[in-house]
CSV table of C-alpha atoms in Angstrom, one decimal:
chain,number,residue,atom,x,y,z
A,108,MET,CA,100.5,112.7,79.2
A,109,LYS,CA,97.6,113.4,76.8
A,110,ALA,CA,94.7,111.0,77.5
A,111,SER,CA,92.8,109.4,74.7
A,112,SER,CA,89.1,108.4,74.4
A,113,SER,CA,90.2,104.8,74.6
A,114,ASP,CA,91.8,105.5,78.1
A,115,LEU,CA,88.5,106.9,79.2
A,116,LEU,CA,86.5,103.9,77.9
A,117,ILE,CA,89.0,101.4,79.4
A,118,THR,CA,88.9,103.1,82.8
A,119,ALA,CA,85.1,103.3,82.7
A,120,LEU,CA,84.9,99.5,82.6
A,121,ALA,CA,86.0,99.4,86.2
A,122,PRO,CA,83.2,101.3,87.8
A,123,ALA,CA,80.7,99.8,85.4
A,124,ILE,CA,81.7,96.3,86.7
A,125,TRP,CA,81.6,97.6,90.3
A,126,GLY,CA,78.0,98.3,89.6
A,127,SER,CA,77.4,94.6,89.9
A,128,THR,CA,78.5,94.6,93.6
A,129,TYR,CA,75.1,95.4,95.0
A,130,ILE,CA,73.3,92.6,93.1
A,131,VAL,CA,76.1,90.0,93.7
A,132,THR,CA,76.2,90.9,97.4
A,133,THR,CA,72.5,90.6,98.0
A,134,GLN,CA,71.7,87.7,95.7
A,135,PHE,CA,74.9,85.5,95.8
A,136,LEU,CA,76.6,86.0,99.2
A,137,PRO,CA,75.6,85.1,102.8
A,138,PRO,CA,74.3,88.2,104.6
A,139,GLY,CA,76.0,89.9,107.5
A,140,TYR,CA,79.7,89.4,106.7
A,141,PRO,CA,81.0,92.8,105.3
A,142,LEU,CA,84.6,92.5,106.5
A,143,THR,CA,84.9,88.8,105.5
A,144,VAL,CA,83.5,89.6,102.1
A,145,ALA,CA,85.9,92.5,101.7
A,146,VAL,CA,88.9,90.3,102.6
A,147,LEU,CA,87.8,87.5,100.2
A,148,ARG,CA,87.4,90.1,97.4
A,149,ALA,CA,90.8,91.7,97.8
A,150,LEU,CA,93.3,89.2,99.2
A,151,PRO,CA,93.0,86.3,96.8
A,152,ALA,CA,93.1,88.7,93.9
A,153,GLY,CA,96.1,90.5,95.2
A,154,LEU,CA,98.1,87.3,95.9
A,155,LEU,CA,97.2,85.9,92.5
A,156,LEU,CA,98.5,89.1,90.8
A,157,LEU,CA,101.5,89.2,93.0
A,158,LEU,CA,102.5,85.7,92.0
A,159,PHE,CA,102.2,86.8,88.4
A,160,VAL,CA,104.3,90.0,88.6
A,161,ARG,CA,106.8,88.7,91.1
A,162,ARG,CA,107.8,92.1,92.3
A,163,LEU,CA,107.5,93.6,95.8
A,164,PRO,CA,107.6,97.3,96.9
A,165,TRP,CA,110.8,98.8,98.1
A,166,GLY,CA,111.9,101.7,100.4
A,167,ILE,CA,109.3,104.4,100.7
A,168,TRP,CA,106.9,102.5,98.6
A,169,TRP,CA,106.1,100.1,101.5
A,170,LEU,CA,104.7,103.0,103.4
A,171,ARG,CA,102.9,104.6,100.4
A,172,VAL,CA,101.4,101.3,99.4
A,173,SER,CA,100.2,100.6,102.9
A,174,ILE,CA,98.4,104.0,103.0
A,175,LEU,CA,96.9,103.5,99.6
A,176,GLY,CA,96.0,99.9,100.3
A,177,ALA,CA,94.2,101.0,103.5
A,178,LEU,CA,92.3,103.8,101.8
A,179,ASN,CA,91.5,102.2,98.4
A,180,ILE,CA,91.0,98.6,99.6
A,181,SER,CA,90.7,98.0,103.4
A,182,LEU,CA,88.6,101.0,104.5
A,183,PHE,CA,86.8,101.5,101.2
A,184,LEU,CA,85.7,97.9,100.7
A,185,SER,CA,84.7,97.3,104.3
A,186,LEU,CA,82.7,100.5,104.4
A,187,LEU,CA,81.2,99.7,101.0
A,188,PHE,CA,79.9,96.4,102.2
A,189,VAL,CA,78.6,97.8,105.4
A,190,SER,CA,76.7,100.4,103.4
A,191,ALA,CA,75.5,97.7,100.9
A,192,TYR,CA,74.2,95.5,103.6
A,193,ARG,CA,72.5,98.2,105.6
A,194,LEU,CA,71.0,100.4,102.9
A,195,PRO,CA,69.1,99.8,99.7
A,196,GLY,CA,71.4,99.9,96.7
A,197,GLY,CA,69.9,103.3,95.6
A,198,ILE,CA,70.7,105.1,98.9
A,199,ALA,CA,74.2,103.6,99.1
A,200,ALA,CA,74.9,104.6,95.5
A,201,THR,CA,73.6,108.2,96.0
A,202,ILE,CA,75.8,108.7,99.0
A,203,GLY,CA,78.8,107.4,97.1
A,204,ALA,CA,78.1,109.9,94.3
A,205,VAL,CA,79.6,112.7,96.5
A,206,GLN,CA,83.0,111.3,95.7
A,207,PRO,CA,83.7,113.3,92.6
A,208,LEU,CA,83.1,116.6,94.5
A,209,MET,CA,85.5,115.4,97.2
A,210,VAL,CA,88.1,114.6,94.6
A,211,VAL,CA,87.9,118.1,93.1
A,212,LEU,CA,88.6,119.6,96.5
A,213,LEU,CA,91.3,117.1,97.5
A,214,ALA,CA,93.1,117.5,94.1
A,215,ARG,CA,93.3,121.2,94.8
A,216,LEU,CA,94.8,120.7,98.2
A,217,LEU,CA,97.2,117.8,97.4
A,218,LEU,CA,98.0,118.2,93.7
A,219,GLY,CA,97.6,121.9,93.2
A,220,ASN,CA,95.0,121.3,90.5
A,221,PRO,CA,92.8,124.3,89.8
A,222,ILE,CA,89.1,124.1,90.8
A,223,ARG,CA,87.4,124.3,87.4
A,224,PHE,CA,83.8,125.4,87.1
A,225,LEU,CA,83.0,122.6,84.7
A,226,SER,CA,84.3,120.0,87.3
A,227,ILE,CA,82.2,121.4,90.1
A,228,LEU,CA,79.2,121.6,87.7
A,229,ALA,CA,79.8,118.0,86.6
A,230,ALA,CA,80.1,116.8,90.2
A,231,LEU,CA,76.8,118.4,91.1
A,232,ALA,CA,75.1,117.2,88.0
A,233,GLY,CA,76.3,113.7,88.6
A,234,LEU,CA,75.1,113.7,92.2
A,235,SER,CA,71.7,114.9,91.0
A,236,GLY,CA,71.6,112.3,88.3
A,237,VAL,CA,72.4,109.5,90.7
A,238,ALA,CA,69.7,110.8,93.1
A,239,LEU,CA,67.1,110.8,90.3
A,240,LEU,CA,68.3,107.4,89.1
A,241,VAL,CA,68.1,105.4,92.3
A,242,MET,CA,66.2,107.3,95.0
A,243,THR,CA,62.6,106.2,95.8
A,244,PRO,CA,60.1,107.5,98.2
A,245,LYS,CA,60.2,104.2,100.1
A,246,ALA,CA,64.0,104.3,100.5
A,247,ALA,CA,65.0,103.5,104.1
A,248,LEU,CA,67.6,105.6,105.9
A,249,ASP,CA,69.9,103.7,108.2
A,250,PRO,CA,72.3,106.1,110.1
A,251,LEU,CA,75.1,103.7,110.3
A,252,GLY,CA,74.8,102.8,106.7
A,253,ILE,CA,74.8,106.5,105.7
A,254,ALA,CA,77.9,107.2,107.8
A,255,ALA,CA,79.7,104.1,106.3
A,256,GLY,CA,78.8,105.3,102.7
A,257,LEU,CA,80.1,108.8,103.3
A,258,ALA,CA,83.3,107.6,105.0
A,259,GLY,CA,83.8,105.1,102.1
A,260,ALA,CA,83.4,107.8,99.5
A,261,ALA,CA,86.0,110.0,101.4
A,262,CYS,CA,88.5,107.1,101.6
A,263,MET,CA,88.2,106.4,97.9
A,264,ALA,CA,88.4,110.1,97.0
A,265,LEU,CA,91.6,110.5,99.0
A,266,GLY,CA,93.0,107.2,97.7
A,267,THR,CA,92.3,108.3,94.1
A,268,VAL,CA,94.2,111.6,94.6
A,269,LEU,CA,97.1,110.1,96.4
A,270,SER,CA,97.4,107.3,93.7
A,271,ARG,CA,97.7,110.1,91.1
A,272,ARG,CA,100.4,111.8,93.2
A,273,TRP,CA,102.3,108.6,94.0
A,274,GLN,CA,103.1,106.8,90.8
A,275,PRO,CA,105.7,104.0,91.2
A,276,PRO,CA,107.9,103.1,88.2
A,277,VAL,CA,106.1,99.7,87.8
A,278,SER,CA,103.2,98.4,85.7
A,279,PRO,CA,99.6,99.0,86.7
A,280,LEU,CA,99.4,95.3,87.3
A,281,ALA,CA,102.1,95.4,90.0
A,282,PHE,CA,100.7,98.5,91.5
A,283,THR,CA,97.3,96.8,91.7
A,284,ALA,CA,98.8,93.6,93.2
A,285,TRP,CA,100.5,95.6,96.0
A,286,GLN,CA,97.4,97.5,97.0
A,287,LEU,CA,95.0,94.5,96.9
A,288,THR,CA,97.5,92.3,98.9
A,289,VAL,CA,98.3,94.9,101.5
A,290,GLY,CA,94.6,96.0,101.8
A,291,GLY,CA,93.5,92.4,102.2
A,292,ILE,CA,96.1,91.7,104.9
A,293,LEU,CA,95.2,94.8,106.8
A,294,LEU,CA,91.5,93.8,106.8
A,295,LEU,CA,92.1,90.1,107.8
A,296,PRO,CA,92.6,90.6,111.6
A,297,ALA,CA,89.5,92.7,111.9
A,298,ALA,CA,87.4,90.2,109.9
A,299,LEU,CA,88.6,87.3,112.0
A,300,TYR,CA,88.1,89.1,115.3
A,301,LEU,CA,84.8,90.9,114.6
A,302,GLU,CA,82.9,88.4,112.5
A,303,PRO,CA,82.0,84.8,113.0
A,304,ALA,CA,83.1,82.1,110.6
A,305,LEU,CA,81.3,81.9,107.3
A,306,PRO,CA,78.5,79.3,107.1
A,307,PRO,CA,79.1,76.4,104.7
A,308,VAL,CA,79.4,78.0,101.3
A,309,THR,CA,77.2,77.1,98.4
A,310,THR,CA,78.0,77.0,94.7
A,311,MET,CA,76.2,80.4,94.4
A,312,ASN,CA,78.4,81.8,97.1
A,313,LEU,CA,81.6,80.6,95.4
A,314,LEU,CA,80.5,82.1,92.1
A,315,GLY,CA,79.8,85.4,93.8
A,316,PHE,CA,83.2,85.4,95.6
A,317,ALA,CA,84.9,84.5,92.3
A,318,TRP,CA,83.2,87.3,90.4
A,319,LEU,CA,84.0,89.9,93.1
A,320,SER,CA,87.6,88.9,93.5
A,321,LEU,CA,88.8,88.0,90.0
A,322,ILE,CA,86.7,90.4,87.9
A,323,GLY,CA,85.5,92.9,90.5
A,324,ALA,CA,88.9,93.4,92.1
A,325,ALA,CA,91.9,92.0,90.1
A,326,LEU,CA,90.7,93.2,86.7
A,327,THR,CA,88.9,96.4,87.6
A,328,TYR,CA,91.5,97.8,90.0
A,329,MET,CA,94.2,97.3,87.4
A,330,LEU,CA,92.1,99.3,84.9
A,331,TRP,CA,91.3,101.9,87.6
A,332,PHE,CA,94.9,102.5,88.6
A,333,ARG,CA,95.9,102.6,84.9
A,334,GLY,CA,93.3,105.3,84.4
A,335,ILE,CA,94.4,107.3,87.4
A,336,ALA,CA,97.9,107.5,85.9
A,337,ARG,CA,96.6,108.7,82.5
A,338,LEU,CA,93.5,110.8,83.3
A,339,ASP,CA,92.8,113.8,85.4
A,340,SER,CA,91.6,112.9,88.9
A,341,ALA,CA,88.3,114.6,88.5
A,342,VAL,CA,87.6,112.8,85.3
A,343,VAL,CA,88.5,109.4,86.8
A,344,SER,CA,86.3,110.1,89.8
A,345,SER,CA,83.4,111.1,87.7
A,346,LEU,CA,83.4,107.6,86.1
A,347,THR,CA,82.4,106.2,89.5
A,348,LEU,CA,78.9,107.6,88.7
A,349,LEU,CA,78.5,104.7,86.3
A,350,SER,CA,78.3,102.2,89.2
A,351,PRO,CA,74.8,103.2,90.3
A,352,MET,CA,73.6,103.4,86.7
A,353,VAL,CA,74.8,99.9,86.0
A,354,ALA,CA,73.4,98.7,89.4
A,355,MET,CA,70.0,100.1,88.4
A,356,LEU,CA,70.1,98.5,85.0
A,357,LEU,CA,71.0,95.1,86.5
A,358,GLY,CA,68.2,95.4,89.0
A,359,TRP,CA,65.8,96.3,86.1
A,360,THR,CA,67.1,93.3,84.0
A,361,PHE,CA,67.4,90.6,86.6
A,362,LEU,CA,65.3,91.6,89.6
A,363,HIS,CA,62.4,93.1,87.6
A,364,GLN,CA,62.7,96.5,89.2
A,365,THR,CA,61.0,99.4,87.5
A,366,LEU,CA,62.7,102.0,85.4
A,367,SER,CA,60.8,105.3,85.2
A,368,ALA,CA,61.2,108.4,83.0
A,369,ILE,CA,62.8,110.2,86.0
A,370,GLN,CA,65.4,107.4,86.4
A,371,ILE,CA,66.2,107.6,82.6
A,372,ALA,CA,66.7,111.4,83.0
A,373,GLY,CA,69.0,110.6,85.9
A,374,ALA,CA,71.1,108.3,83.7
A,375,ALA,CA,71.3,111.0,81.1
A,376,LEU,CA,72.6,113.5,83.8
A,377,VAL,CA,75.3,111.0,84.8
A,378,ILE,CA,76.5,110.8,81.2
A,379,ILE,CA,76.4,114.6,80.9
A,380,ALA,CA,78.5,114.9,84.1
A,381,ILE,CA,81.2,112.6,82.8
A,382,GLU,CA,81.3,114.5,79.5
A,383,PHE,CA,81.6,117.8,81.4
A,384,ASN,CA,84.6,116.5,83.2
A,385,ARG,CA,86.1,115.2,80.0
A,386,GLN,CA,85.7,118.6,78.4
A,387,ALA,CA,87.3,120.3,81.5
A,388,GLN,CA,90.4,118.1,81.0
A,389,LEU,CA,90.6,118.8,77.3
A,390,ARG,CA,90.5,122.6,78.0
A,391,GLN,CA,93.3,122.1,80.5
A,392,GLN,CA,95.4,120.3,77.9
């Protein structure tokens, strides 16, 4: 299927919205509950969508959806929140920026896609851009947070490639509902066992949970899986570079963080990286 510019823009909305995760987590949610927050982000959204589509997986799709739900939702979200809690947003975002490079390699192994020079160049440019965008000399390095960030990027990379390989004959809405529900259910026992009960929630907490679940999960994952079905895996993965850029802009706008010339140059590199990947797909078509 030949992808259009509108497909790229629609898919880009997902990682752009995910860029709000850092500010919502740190400013709206109670600290120290990464697994619980991940469950509350995925499971309510999945169940709501499941009630709407009223369709369950069948046959081999139960196994495939379980694998995808574990990679894209359970493992990725829990590791993302561990990283977000233990690292400054800039460090967490920079580590996550290795995902496009991982996707290029995994797409070669699992999909047989050629490793294009432009895709490798784009992945490296994107990683450099994110580093310029969000790294600061005072950034703290927490080993567990770094390990969680790298593992989360690997899970999302593998989940992206497998989601491209396994395309069920259902709508993106149903595919999203399955993965969010299964992913949330898989996370629930770990959250209940490993973390204490949430403290009494405030109105700010409820607003944060509602944003992460309804907008940051239900809407964005539907757009994301739609994009995976229509765009090259490397192109889709390169769009995740928008998350740290949006996170930085939100920090500058609402938290009065500085935005230097180097960071602006980093944002430009991110845009260039996405364009490189788009050009690589156009040449393939």
